[in-house]
mmCIF file of C-alpha atoms in Angstrom:
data_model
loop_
_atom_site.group_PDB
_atom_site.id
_atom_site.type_symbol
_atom_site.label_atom_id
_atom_site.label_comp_id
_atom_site.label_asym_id
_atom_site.label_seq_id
_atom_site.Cartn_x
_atom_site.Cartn_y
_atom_site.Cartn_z
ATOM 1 C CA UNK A 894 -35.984 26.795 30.393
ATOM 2 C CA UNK A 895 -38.025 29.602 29.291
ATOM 3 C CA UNK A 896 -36.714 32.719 31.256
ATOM 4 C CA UNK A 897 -39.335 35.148 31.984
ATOM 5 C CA UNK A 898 -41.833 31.436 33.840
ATOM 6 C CA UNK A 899 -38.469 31.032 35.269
ATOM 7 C CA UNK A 900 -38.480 34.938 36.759
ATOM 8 C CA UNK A 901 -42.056 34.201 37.607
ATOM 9 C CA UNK A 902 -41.523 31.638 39.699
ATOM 10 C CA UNK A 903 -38.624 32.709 41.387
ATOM 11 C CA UNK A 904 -40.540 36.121 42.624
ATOM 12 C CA UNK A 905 -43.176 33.967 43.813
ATOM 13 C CA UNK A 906 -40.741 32.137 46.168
ATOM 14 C CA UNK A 907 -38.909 34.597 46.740
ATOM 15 C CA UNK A 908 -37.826 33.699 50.434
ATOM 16 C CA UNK A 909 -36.757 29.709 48.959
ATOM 17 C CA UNK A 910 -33.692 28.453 47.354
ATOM 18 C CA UNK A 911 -34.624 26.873 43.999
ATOM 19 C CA UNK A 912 -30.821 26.183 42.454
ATOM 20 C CA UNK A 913 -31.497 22.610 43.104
ATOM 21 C CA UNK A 914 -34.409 22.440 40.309
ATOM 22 C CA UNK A 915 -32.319 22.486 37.786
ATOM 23 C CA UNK A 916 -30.621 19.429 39.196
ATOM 24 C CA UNK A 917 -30.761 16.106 37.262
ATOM 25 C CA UNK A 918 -33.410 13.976 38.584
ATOM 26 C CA UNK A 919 -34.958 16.007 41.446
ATOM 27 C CA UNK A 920 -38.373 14.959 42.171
ATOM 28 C CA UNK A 921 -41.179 17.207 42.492
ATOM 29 C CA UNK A 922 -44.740 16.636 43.532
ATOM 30 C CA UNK A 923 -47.725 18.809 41.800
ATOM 31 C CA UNK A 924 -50.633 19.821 43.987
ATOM 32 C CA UNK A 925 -53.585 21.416 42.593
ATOM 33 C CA UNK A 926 -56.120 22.493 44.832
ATOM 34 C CA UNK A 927 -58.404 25.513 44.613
ATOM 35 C CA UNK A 928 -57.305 26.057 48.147
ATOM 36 C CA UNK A 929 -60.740 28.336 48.581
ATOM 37 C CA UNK A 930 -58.993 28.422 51.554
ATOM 38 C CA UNK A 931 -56.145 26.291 51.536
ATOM 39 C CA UNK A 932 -55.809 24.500 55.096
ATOM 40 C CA UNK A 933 -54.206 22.657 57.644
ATOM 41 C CA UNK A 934 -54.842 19.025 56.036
ATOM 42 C CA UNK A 935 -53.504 20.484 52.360
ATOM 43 C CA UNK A 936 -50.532 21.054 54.307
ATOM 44 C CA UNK A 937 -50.541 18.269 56.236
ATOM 45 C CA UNK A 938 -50.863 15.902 52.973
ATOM 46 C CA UNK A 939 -48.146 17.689 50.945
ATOM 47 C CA UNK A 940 -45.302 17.474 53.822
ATOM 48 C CA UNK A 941 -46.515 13.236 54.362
ATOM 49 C CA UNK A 942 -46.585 12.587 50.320
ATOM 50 C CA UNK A 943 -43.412 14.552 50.183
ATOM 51 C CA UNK A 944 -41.903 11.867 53.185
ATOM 52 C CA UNK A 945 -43.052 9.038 52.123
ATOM 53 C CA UNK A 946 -42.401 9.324 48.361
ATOM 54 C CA UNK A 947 -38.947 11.073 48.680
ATOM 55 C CA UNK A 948 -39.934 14.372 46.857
ATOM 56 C CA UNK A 949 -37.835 16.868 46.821
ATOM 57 C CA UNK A 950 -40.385 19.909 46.371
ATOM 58 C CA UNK A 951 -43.918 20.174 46.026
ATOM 59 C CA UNK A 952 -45.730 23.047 44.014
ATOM 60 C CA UNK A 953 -48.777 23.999 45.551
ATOM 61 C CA UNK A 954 -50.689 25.295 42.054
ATOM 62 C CA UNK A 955 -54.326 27.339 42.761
ATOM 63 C CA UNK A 956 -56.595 26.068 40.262
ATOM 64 C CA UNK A 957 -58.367 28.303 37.342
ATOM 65 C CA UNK A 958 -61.127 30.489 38.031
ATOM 66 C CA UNK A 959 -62.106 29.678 35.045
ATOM 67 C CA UNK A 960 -63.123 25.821 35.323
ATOM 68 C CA UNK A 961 -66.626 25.368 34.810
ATOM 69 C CA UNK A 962 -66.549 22.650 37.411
ATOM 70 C CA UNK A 963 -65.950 24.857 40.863
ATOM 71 C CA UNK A 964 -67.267 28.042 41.649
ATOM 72 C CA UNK A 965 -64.895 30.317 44.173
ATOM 73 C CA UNK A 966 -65.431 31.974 46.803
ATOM 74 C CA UNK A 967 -62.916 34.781 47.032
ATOM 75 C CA UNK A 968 -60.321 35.959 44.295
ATOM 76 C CA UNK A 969 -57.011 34.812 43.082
ATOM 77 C CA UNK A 970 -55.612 37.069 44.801
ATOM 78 C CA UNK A 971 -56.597 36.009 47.994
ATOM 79 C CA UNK A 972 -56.167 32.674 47.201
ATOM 80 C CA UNK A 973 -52.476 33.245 46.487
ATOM 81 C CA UNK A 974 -51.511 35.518 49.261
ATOM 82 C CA UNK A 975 -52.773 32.762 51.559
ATOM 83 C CA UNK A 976 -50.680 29.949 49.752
ATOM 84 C CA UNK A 977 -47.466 32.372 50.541
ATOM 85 C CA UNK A 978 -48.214 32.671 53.799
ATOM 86 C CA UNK A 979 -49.183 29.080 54.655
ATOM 87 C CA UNK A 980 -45.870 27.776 53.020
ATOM 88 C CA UNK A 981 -43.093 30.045 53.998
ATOM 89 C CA UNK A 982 -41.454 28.090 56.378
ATOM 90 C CA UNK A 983 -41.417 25.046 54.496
ATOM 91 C CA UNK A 984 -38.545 25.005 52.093
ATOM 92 C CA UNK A 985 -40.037 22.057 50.377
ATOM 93 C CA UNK A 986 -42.978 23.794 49.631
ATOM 94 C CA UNK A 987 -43.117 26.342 46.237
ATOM 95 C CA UNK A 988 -45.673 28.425 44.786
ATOM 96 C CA UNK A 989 -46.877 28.519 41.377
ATOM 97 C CA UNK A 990 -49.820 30.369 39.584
ATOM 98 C CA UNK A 991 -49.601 28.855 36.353
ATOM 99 C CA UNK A 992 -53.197 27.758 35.913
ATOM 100 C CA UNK A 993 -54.608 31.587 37.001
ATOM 101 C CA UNK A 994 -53.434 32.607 33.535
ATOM 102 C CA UNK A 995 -53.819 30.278 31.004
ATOM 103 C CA UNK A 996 -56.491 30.658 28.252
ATOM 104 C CA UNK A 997 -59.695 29.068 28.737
ATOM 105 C CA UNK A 998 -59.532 25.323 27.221
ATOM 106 C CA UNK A 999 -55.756 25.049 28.154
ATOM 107 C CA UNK A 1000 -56.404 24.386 31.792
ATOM 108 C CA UNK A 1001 -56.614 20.968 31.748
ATOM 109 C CA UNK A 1002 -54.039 19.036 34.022
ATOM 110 C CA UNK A 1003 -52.363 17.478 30.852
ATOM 111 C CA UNK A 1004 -51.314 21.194 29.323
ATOM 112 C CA UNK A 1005 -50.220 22.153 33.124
ATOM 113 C CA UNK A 1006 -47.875 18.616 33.229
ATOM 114 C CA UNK A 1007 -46.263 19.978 30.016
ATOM 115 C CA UNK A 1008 -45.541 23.035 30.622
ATOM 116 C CA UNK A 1009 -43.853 21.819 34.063
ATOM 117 C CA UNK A 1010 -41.970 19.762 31.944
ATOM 118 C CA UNK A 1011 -40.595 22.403 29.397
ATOM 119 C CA UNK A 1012 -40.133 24.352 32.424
ATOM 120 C CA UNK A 1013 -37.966 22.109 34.162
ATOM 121 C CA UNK A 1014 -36.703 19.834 31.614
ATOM 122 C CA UNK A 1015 -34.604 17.553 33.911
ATOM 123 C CA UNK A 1016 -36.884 16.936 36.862
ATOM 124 C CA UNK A 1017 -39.403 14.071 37.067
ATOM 125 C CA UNK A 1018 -42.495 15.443 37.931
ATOM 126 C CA UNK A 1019 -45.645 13.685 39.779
ATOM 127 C CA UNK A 1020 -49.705 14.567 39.694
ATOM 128 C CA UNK A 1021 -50.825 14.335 42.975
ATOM 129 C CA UNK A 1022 -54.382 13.592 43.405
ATOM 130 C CA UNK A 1023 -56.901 11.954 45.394
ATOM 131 C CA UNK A 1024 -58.345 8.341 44.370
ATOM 132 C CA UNK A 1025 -61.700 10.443 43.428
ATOM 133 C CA UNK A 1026 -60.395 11.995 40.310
ATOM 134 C CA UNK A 1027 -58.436 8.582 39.670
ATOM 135 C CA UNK A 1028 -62.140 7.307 38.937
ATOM 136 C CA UNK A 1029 -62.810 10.392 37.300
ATOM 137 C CA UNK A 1030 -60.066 9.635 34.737
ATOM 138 C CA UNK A 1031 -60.986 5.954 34.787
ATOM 139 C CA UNK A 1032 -64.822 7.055 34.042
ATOM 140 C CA UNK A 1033 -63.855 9.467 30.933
ATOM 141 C CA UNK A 1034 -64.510 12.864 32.659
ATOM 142 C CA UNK A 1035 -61.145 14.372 32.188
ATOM 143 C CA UNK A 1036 -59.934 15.983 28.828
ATOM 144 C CA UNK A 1037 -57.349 14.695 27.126
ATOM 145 C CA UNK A 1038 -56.995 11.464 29.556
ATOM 146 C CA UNK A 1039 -55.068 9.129 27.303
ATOM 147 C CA UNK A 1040 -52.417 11.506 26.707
ATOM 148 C CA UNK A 1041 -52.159 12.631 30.408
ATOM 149 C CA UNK A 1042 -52.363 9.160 31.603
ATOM 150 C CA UNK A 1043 -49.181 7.581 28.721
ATOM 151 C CA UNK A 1044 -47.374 10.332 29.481
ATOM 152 C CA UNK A 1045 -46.808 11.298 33.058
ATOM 153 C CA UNK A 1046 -46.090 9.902 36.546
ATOM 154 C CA UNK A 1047 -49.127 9.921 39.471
ATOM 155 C CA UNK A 1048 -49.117 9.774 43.466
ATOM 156 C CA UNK A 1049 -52.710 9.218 44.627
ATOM 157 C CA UNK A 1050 -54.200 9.645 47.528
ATOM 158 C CA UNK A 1051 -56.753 7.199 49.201
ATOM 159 C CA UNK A 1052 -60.370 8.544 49.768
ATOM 160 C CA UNK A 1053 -63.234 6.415 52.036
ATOM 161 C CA UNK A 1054 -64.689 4.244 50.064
ATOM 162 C CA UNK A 1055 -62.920 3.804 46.928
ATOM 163 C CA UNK A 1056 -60.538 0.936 46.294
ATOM 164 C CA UNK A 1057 -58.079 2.434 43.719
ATOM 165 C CA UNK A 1058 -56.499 -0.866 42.576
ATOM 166 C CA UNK A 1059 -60.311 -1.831 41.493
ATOM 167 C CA UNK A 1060 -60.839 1.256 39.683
ATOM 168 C CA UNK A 1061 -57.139 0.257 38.209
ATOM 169 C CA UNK A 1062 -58.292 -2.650 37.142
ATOM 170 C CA UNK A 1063 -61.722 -2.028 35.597
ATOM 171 C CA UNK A 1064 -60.476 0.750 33.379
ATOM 172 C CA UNK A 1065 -59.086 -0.141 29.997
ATOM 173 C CA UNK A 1066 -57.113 2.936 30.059
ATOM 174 C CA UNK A 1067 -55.280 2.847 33.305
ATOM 175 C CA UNK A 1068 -54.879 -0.885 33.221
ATOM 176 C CA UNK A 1069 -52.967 -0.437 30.193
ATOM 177 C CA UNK A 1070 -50.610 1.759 31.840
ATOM 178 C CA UNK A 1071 -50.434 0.202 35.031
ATOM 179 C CA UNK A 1072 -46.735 0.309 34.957
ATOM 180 C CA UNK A 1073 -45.652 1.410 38.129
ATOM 181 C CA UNK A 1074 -46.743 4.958 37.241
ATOM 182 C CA UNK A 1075 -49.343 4.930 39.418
ATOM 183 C CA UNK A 1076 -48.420 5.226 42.970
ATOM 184 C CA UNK A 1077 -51.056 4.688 45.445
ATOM 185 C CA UNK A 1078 -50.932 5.669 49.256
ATOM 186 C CA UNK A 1079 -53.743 3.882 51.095
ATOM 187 C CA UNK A 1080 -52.465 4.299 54.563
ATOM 188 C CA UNK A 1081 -53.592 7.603 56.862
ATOM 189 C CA UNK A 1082 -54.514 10.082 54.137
ATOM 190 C CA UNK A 1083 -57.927 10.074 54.560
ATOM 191 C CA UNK A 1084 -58.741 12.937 56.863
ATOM 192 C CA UNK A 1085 -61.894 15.307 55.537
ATOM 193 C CA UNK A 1086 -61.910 18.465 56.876
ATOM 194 C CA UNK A 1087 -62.288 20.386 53.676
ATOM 195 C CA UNK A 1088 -62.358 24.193 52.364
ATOM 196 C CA UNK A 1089 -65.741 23.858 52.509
ATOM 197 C CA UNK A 1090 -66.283 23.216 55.896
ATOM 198 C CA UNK A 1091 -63.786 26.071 57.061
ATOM 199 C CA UNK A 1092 -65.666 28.690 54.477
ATOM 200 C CA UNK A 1093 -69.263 27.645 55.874
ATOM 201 C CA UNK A 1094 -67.700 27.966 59.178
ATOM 202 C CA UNK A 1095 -66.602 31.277 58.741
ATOM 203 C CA UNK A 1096 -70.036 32.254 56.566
ATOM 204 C CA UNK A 1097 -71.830 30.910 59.646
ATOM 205 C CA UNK A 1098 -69.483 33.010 62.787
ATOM 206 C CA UNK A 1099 -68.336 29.576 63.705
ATOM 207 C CA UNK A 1100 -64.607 29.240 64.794
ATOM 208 C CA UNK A 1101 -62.373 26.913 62.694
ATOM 209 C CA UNK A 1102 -59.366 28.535 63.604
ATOM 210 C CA UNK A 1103 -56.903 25.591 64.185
ATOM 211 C CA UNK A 1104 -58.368 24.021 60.875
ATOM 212 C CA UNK A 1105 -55.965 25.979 58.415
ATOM 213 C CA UNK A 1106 -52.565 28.180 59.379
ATOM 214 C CA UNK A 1107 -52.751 31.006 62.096
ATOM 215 C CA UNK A 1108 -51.598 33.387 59.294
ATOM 216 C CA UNK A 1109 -54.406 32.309 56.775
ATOM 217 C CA UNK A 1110 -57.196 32.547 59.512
ATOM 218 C CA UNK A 1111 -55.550 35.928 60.341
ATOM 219 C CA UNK A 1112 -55.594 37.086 56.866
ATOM 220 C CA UNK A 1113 -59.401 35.735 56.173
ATOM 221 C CA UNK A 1114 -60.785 37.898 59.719
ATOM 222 C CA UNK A 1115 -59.032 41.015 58.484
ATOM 223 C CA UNK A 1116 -60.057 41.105 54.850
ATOM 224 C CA UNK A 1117 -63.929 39.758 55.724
ATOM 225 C CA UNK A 1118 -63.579 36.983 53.311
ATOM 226 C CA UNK A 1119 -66.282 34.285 53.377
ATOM 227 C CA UNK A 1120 -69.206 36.265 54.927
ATOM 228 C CA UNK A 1121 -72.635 35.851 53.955
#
């Protein structure tokens, strides 16, 4: 375990007891999000994956400002004070800000897995994801896809629309490693209230106030984020 990530993430949960992730086969769910804001449903989805799958802790992990594929809305500072705050209660629930400070190019999910991995060599670890970027994967848009895909453990998450054993199925990649490594949940995660809506909400003076955490709709009305 490499000391000073170890530091890092312990002042980051600071409030949590994390002796038990060094245990031998804990299981621990990672949730990448922009969560530009994160909201009631992120929550809602981490605590029923957790349940249902048996996880032990899930890391809620802000996505890079740097991805060429989302632009956001407010910093990463922001975006990790609001994390805290949504979480604190739930000692399931972790913080970490790995992917805010890697290098350009070394953001992609497969370099984040490993470094998890180093990090907490005798945990199993789990992507969670939606069945969207399952067909991403399946359709070639993610970097370095075969070696995420042979080498790591997914939950996904069922969207409208998209049957995730057919895009299984069609894809010569994740057939091949349709092993049991591929967990699919295709019962009651499909609600779609999304950052989006809250921050063109709040752009707009609308009131989504019991769409995301009373502290994170707090925090957004006294630091005038999302304003036109």
């Amino acid at each position: 375990m490499e000391e000073n990530k170890w530091n890092e993430l312990k002042q980051l949960n600071d409030t949590k007891q994390l002796n038990q992730l060094t245990s031998p086969g804990i299981k621990i769910g990672i949730y990448g999000s922009s969560f530009d804001p994160i909201t009631n449903v992120h929550l809602w989805t981490a605590s029923t994956v957790a349940h249902r799958k048996k996880l032990d802790y899930i890391i809620f992990l802000p996505s890079s400002n740097k991805r060429t594929d989302k632009r956001l809305q407010i910093t990463d500072e922001h975006r990790v004070a609001m994390i805290q705050k949504a979480i604190s209660t739930n000692p399931k629930f972790l913080l970490d800000t790995y992917e805010l400070n890697v290098l350009p190019g070394y953001h992609y999910t497969y370099y984040t897995m490993d470094y998890f991995k180093k990090l907490l060599p005798k945990a199993n670890f789990y992507f969670i994801m939606g069945a969207d970027l399952l067909v991403d994967i399946a359709d070639g848009k993610w970097k370095m896809s075969e070696e995420l895909v042979s080498e790591n453990q997914f939950i996904v998450m069922a969207r409208n629309g998209i049957d995730m054993l057919q895009a299984i199925s069609r894809s010569p990649l994740l057939r091949n490693y349709d092993d049991g490594r591929f967990q699919l949940l295709d019962k009651g995660l499909a609600m779609e209230i999304s950052s989006t809506y809250i921050r063109e909400e709040f752009a707009r003076g609308g009131e989504p106030r019991y769409l995301l955490p009373d502290a994170c709709y707090d925090y957004i009305k006294n630091h005038h984020l999302y304003k036109r």
